[in-house]
mmCIF file of C-alpha atoms in Angstrom:
data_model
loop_
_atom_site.group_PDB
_atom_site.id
_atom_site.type_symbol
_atom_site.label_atom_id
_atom_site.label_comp_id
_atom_site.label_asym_id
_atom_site.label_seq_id
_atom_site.Cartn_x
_atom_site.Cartn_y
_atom_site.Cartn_z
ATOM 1 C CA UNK A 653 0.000 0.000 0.000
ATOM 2 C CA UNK A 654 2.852 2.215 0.821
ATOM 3 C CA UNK A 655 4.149 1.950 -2.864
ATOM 4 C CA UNK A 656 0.854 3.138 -4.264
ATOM 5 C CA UNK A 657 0.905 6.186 -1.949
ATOM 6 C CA UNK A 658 4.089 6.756 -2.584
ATOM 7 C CA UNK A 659 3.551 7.393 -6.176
ATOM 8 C CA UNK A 660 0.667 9.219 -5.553
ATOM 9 C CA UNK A 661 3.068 11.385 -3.722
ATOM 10 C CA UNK A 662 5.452 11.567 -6.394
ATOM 11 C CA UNK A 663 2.697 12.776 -8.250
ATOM 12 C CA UNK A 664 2.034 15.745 -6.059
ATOM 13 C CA UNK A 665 5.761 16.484 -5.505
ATOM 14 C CA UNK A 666 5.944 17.569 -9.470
ATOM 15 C CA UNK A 667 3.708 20.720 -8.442
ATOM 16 C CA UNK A 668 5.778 21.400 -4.947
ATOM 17 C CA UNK A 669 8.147 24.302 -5.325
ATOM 18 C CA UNK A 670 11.937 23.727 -5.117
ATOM 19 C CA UNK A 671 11.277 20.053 -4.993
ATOM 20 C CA UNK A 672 12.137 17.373 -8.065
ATOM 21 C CA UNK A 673 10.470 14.201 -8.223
ATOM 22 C CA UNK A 674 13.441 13.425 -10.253
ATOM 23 C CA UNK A 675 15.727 13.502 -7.972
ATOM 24 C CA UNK A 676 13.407 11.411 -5.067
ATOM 25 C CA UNK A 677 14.735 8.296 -7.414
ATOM 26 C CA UNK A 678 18.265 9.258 -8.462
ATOM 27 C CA UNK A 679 21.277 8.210 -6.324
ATOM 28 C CA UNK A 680 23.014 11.577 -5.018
ATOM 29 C CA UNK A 681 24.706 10.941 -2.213
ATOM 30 C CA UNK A 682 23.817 13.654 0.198
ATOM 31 C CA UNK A 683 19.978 13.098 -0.300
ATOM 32 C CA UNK A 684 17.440 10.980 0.774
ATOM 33 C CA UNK A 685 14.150 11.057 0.790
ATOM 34 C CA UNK A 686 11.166 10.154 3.306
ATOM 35 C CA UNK A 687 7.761 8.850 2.790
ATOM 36 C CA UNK A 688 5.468 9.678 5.040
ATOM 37 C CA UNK A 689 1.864 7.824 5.536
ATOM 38 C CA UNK A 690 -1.008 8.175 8.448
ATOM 39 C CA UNK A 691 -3.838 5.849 7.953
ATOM 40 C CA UNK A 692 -6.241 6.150 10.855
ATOM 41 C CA UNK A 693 -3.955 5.462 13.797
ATOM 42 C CA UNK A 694 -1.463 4.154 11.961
ATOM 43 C CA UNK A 695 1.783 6.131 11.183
ATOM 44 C CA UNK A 696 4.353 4.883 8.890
ATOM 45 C CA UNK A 697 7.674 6.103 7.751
ATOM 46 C CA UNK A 698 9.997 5.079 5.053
ATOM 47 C CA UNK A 699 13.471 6.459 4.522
ATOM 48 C CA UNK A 700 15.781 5.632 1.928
ATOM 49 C CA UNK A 701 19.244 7.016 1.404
ATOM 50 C CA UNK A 702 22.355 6.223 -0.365
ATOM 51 C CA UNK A 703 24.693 4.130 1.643
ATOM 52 C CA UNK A 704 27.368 6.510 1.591
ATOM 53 C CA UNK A 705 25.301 8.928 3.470
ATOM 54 C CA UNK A 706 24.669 7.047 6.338
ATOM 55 C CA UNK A 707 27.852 4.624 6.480
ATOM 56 C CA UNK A 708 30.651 6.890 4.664
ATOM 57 C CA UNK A 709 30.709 4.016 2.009
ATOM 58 C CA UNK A 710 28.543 1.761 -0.686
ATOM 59 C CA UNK A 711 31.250 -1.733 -0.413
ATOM 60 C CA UNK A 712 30.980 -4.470 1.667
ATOM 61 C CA UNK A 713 32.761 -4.354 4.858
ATOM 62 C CA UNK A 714 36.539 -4.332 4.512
ATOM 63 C CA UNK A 715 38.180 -2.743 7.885
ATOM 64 C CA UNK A 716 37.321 -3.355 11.280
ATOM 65 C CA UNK A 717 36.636 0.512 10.959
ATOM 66 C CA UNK A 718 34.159 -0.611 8.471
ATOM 67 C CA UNK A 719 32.041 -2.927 10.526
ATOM 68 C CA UNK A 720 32.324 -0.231 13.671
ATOM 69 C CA UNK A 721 30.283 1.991 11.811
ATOM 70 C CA UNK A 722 27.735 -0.841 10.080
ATOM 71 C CA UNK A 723 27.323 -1.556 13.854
ATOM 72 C CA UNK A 724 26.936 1.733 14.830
ATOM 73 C CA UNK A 725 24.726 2.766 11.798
ATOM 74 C CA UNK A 726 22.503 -0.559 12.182
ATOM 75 C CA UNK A 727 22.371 0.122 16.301
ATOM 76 C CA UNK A 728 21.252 4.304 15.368
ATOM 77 C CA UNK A 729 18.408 3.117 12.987
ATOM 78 C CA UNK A 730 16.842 0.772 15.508
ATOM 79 C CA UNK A 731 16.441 3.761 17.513
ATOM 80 C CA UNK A 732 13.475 5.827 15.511
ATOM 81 C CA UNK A 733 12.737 7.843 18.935
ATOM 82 C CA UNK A 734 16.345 9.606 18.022
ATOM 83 C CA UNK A 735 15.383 9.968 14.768
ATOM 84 C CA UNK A 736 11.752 11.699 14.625
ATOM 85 C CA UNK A 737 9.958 13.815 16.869
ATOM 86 C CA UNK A 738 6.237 14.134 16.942
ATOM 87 C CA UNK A 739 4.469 16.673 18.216
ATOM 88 C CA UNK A 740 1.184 16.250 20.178
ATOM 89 C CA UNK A 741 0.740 12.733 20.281
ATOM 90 C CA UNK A 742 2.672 9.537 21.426
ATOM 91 C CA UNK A 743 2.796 6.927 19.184
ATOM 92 C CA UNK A 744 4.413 3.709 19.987
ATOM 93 C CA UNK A 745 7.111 2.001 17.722
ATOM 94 C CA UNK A 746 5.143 -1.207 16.355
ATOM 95 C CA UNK A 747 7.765 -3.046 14.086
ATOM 96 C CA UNK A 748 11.281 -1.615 12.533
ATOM 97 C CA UNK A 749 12.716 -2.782 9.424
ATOM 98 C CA UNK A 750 16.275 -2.381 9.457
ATOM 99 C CA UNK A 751 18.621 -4.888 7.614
ATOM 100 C CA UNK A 752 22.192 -3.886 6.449
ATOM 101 C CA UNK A 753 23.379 -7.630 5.943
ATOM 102 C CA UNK A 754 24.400 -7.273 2.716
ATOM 103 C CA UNK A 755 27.364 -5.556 3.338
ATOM 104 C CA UNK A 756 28.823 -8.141 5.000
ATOM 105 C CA UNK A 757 30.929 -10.618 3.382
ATOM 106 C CA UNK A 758 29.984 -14.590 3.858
ATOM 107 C CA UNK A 759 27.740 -13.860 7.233
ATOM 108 C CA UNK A 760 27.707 -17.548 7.370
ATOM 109 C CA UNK A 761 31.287 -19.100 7.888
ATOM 110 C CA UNK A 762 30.008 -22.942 7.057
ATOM 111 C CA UNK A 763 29.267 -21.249 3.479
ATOM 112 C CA UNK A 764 32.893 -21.870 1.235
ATOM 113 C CA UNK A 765 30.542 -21.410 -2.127
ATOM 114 C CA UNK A 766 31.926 -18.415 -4.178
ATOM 115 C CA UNK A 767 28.408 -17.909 -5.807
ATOM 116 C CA UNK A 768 26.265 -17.359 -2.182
ATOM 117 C CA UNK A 769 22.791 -18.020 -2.868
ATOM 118 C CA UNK A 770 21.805 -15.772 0.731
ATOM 119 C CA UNK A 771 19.230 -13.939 -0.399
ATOM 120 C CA UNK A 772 19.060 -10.302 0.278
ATOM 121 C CA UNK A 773 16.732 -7.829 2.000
ATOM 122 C CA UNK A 774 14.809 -6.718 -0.421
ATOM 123 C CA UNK A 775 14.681 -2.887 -0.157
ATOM 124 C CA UNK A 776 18.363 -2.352 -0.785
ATOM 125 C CA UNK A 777 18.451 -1.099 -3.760
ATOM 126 C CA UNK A 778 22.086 -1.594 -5.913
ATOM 127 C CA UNK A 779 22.698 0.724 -9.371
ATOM 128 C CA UNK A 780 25.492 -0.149 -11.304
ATOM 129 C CA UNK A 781 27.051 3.366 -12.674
ATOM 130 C CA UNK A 782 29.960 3.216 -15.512
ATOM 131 C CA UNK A 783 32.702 5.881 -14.034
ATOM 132 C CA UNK A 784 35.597 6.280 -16.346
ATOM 133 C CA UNK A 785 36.884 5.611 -19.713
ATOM 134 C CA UNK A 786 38.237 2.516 -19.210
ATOM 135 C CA UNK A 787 33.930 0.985 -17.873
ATOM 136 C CA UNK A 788 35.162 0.640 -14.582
ATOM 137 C CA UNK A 789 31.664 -0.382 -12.371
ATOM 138 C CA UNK A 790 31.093 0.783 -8.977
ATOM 139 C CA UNK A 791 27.745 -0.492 -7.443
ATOM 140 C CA UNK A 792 25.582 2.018 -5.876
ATOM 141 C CA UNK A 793 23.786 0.893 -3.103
ATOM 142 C CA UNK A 794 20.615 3.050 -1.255
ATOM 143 C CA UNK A 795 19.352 1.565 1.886
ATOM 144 C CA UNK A 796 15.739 1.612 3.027
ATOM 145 C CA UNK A 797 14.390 1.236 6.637
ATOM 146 C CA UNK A 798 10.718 1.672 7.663
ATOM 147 C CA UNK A 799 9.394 2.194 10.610
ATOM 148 C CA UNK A 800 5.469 1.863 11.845
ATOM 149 C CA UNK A 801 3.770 3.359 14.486
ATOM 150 C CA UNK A 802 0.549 2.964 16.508
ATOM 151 C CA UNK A 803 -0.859 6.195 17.746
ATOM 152 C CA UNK A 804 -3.536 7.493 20.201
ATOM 153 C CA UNK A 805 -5.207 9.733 17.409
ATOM 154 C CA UNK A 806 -3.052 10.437 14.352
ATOM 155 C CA UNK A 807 -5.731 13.505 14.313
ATOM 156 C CA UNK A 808 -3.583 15.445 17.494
ATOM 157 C CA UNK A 809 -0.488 14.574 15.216
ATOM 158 C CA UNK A 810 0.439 18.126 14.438
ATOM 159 C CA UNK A 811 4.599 17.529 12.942
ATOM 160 C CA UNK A 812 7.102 15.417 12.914
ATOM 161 C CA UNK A 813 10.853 16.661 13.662
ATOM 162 C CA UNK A 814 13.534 14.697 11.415
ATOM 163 C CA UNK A 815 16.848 14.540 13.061
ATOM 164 C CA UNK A 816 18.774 12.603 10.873
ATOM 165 C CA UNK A 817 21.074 15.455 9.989
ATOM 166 C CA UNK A 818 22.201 15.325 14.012
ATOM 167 C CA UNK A 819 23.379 11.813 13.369
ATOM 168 C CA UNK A 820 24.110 11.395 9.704
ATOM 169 C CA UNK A 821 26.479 14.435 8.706
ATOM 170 C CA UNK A 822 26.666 13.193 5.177
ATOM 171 C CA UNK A 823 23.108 13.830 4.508
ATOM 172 C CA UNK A 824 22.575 17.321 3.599
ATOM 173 C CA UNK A 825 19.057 17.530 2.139
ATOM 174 C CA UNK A 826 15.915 15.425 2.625
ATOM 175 C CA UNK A 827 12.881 15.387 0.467
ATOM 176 C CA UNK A 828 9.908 14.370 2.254
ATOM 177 C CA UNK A 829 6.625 13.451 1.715
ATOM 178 C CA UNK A 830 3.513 12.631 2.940
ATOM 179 C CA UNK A 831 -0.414 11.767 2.990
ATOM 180 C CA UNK A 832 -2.510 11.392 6.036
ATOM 181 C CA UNK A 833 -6.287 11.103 5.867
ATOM 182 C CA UNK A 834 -7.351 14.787 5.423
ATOM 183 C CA UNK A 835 -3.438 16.361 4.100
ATOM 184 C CA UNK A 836 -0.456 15.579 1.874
ATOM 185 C CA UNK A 837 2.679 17.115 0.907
ATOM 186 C CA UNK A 838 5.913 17.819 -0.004
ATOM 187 C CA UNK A 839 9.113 19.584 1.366
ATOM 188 C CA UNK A 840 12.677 19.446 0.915
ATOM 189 C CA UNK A 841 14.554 19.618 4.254
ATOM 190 C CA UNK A 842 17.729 20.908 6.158
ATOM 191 C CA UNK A 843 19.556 20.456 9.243
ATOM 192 C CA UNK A 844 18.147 24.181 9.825
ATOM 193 C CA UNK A 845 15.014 23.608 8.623
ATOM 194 C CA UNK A 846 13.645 19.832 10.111
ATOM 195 C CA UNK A 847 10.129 20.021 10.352
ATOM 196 C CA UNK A 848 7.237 18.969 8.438
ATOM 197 C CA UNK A 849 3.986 20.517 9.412
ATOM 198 C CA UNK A 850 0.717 17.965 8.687
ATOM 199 C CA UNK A 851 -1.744 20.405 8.764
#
């Protein structure tokens, strides 16, 4: 249901000022975008961004330096109530998705096959980009985490602070977006400018 609002959204976004639907599907490291949706008491929130903005890199894990900060950045994302800040109501944390597996190499040691058939979360995205001259690949990868909520009366819910930018340097801008039952919109966000209004 999410991905029908979603474009729905995208929809909308084409008439927001300053905002470009385009780039809510590009890869620019820096952005990311949220999706925003409040059905009855139900909140839900959807944030994708490309790895390098949250980790500092789009490879598998390399350096114990490396997995600090998949640990770190895996720990931080299982912690929405950092993240977002609503206003006027208390909603409760239902279920988290939050999966960074795939950049680890061989998570299961018994495994010695060069061609792992472990099958990925789905909602990391990868986009292979041609560089130089010579075709040299480099994978892009995005990484999506949702969270969903169970509030008192989405109706009280009056905004929603993002503070990603407190915790995630690398991400400069964020395009947002939402629907709720009576409301949608769009607005593209700073570290100095974090809120979304829903009314």
């Amino acid at each position: 249901m999410i991905r029908l609002i979603f474009i729905v959204l995208i929809g909308l976004s084409l008439s927001q000022k300053n905002i470009l639907a385009v780039e809510q599907r590009a890869h620019v490291h820096g952005l990311a975008s949220i999706t925003v949706v409040i059905e009855n008491n139900l909140l839900e929130i959807e944030v994708e961004s490309p790895a390098d903005s949250l980790l500092g890199f789009e490879h598998q894990v390399r350096t114990e330096e490396d997995k600090s900060k998949l640990n770190q950045t895996e720990l931080l994302l299982n912690k929405p109530d950092q993240l977002f800040t609503f206003q006027n109501e208390a909603c409760a944390l239902k279920t988290a998705r939050v999966n960074l597996s795939s950049f680890v190499i061989n998570r299961n040691p018994k495994n010695t096959d060069h061609h792992s058939h472990e099958k990925h979360y789905s909602h990391e995205k990868n986009n292979t980009h041609t560089h130089d001259a010579r075709g040299h690949k480099h994978k892009h990868k995005d990484i999506v985490v949702g969270y969903l909520y169970d509030c008192q009366s989405t109706q009280r819910l009056e905004s929603i602070s993002i503070n990603l930018f407190a915790y995630f340097p690398r991400i400069e801008e964020i395009n947002v977006m939402w629907i709720n039952n009576d409301t949608q919109g769009a607005k593209l966000i700073t570290a100095k400018d974090n809120v979304i209004s829903l009314n």
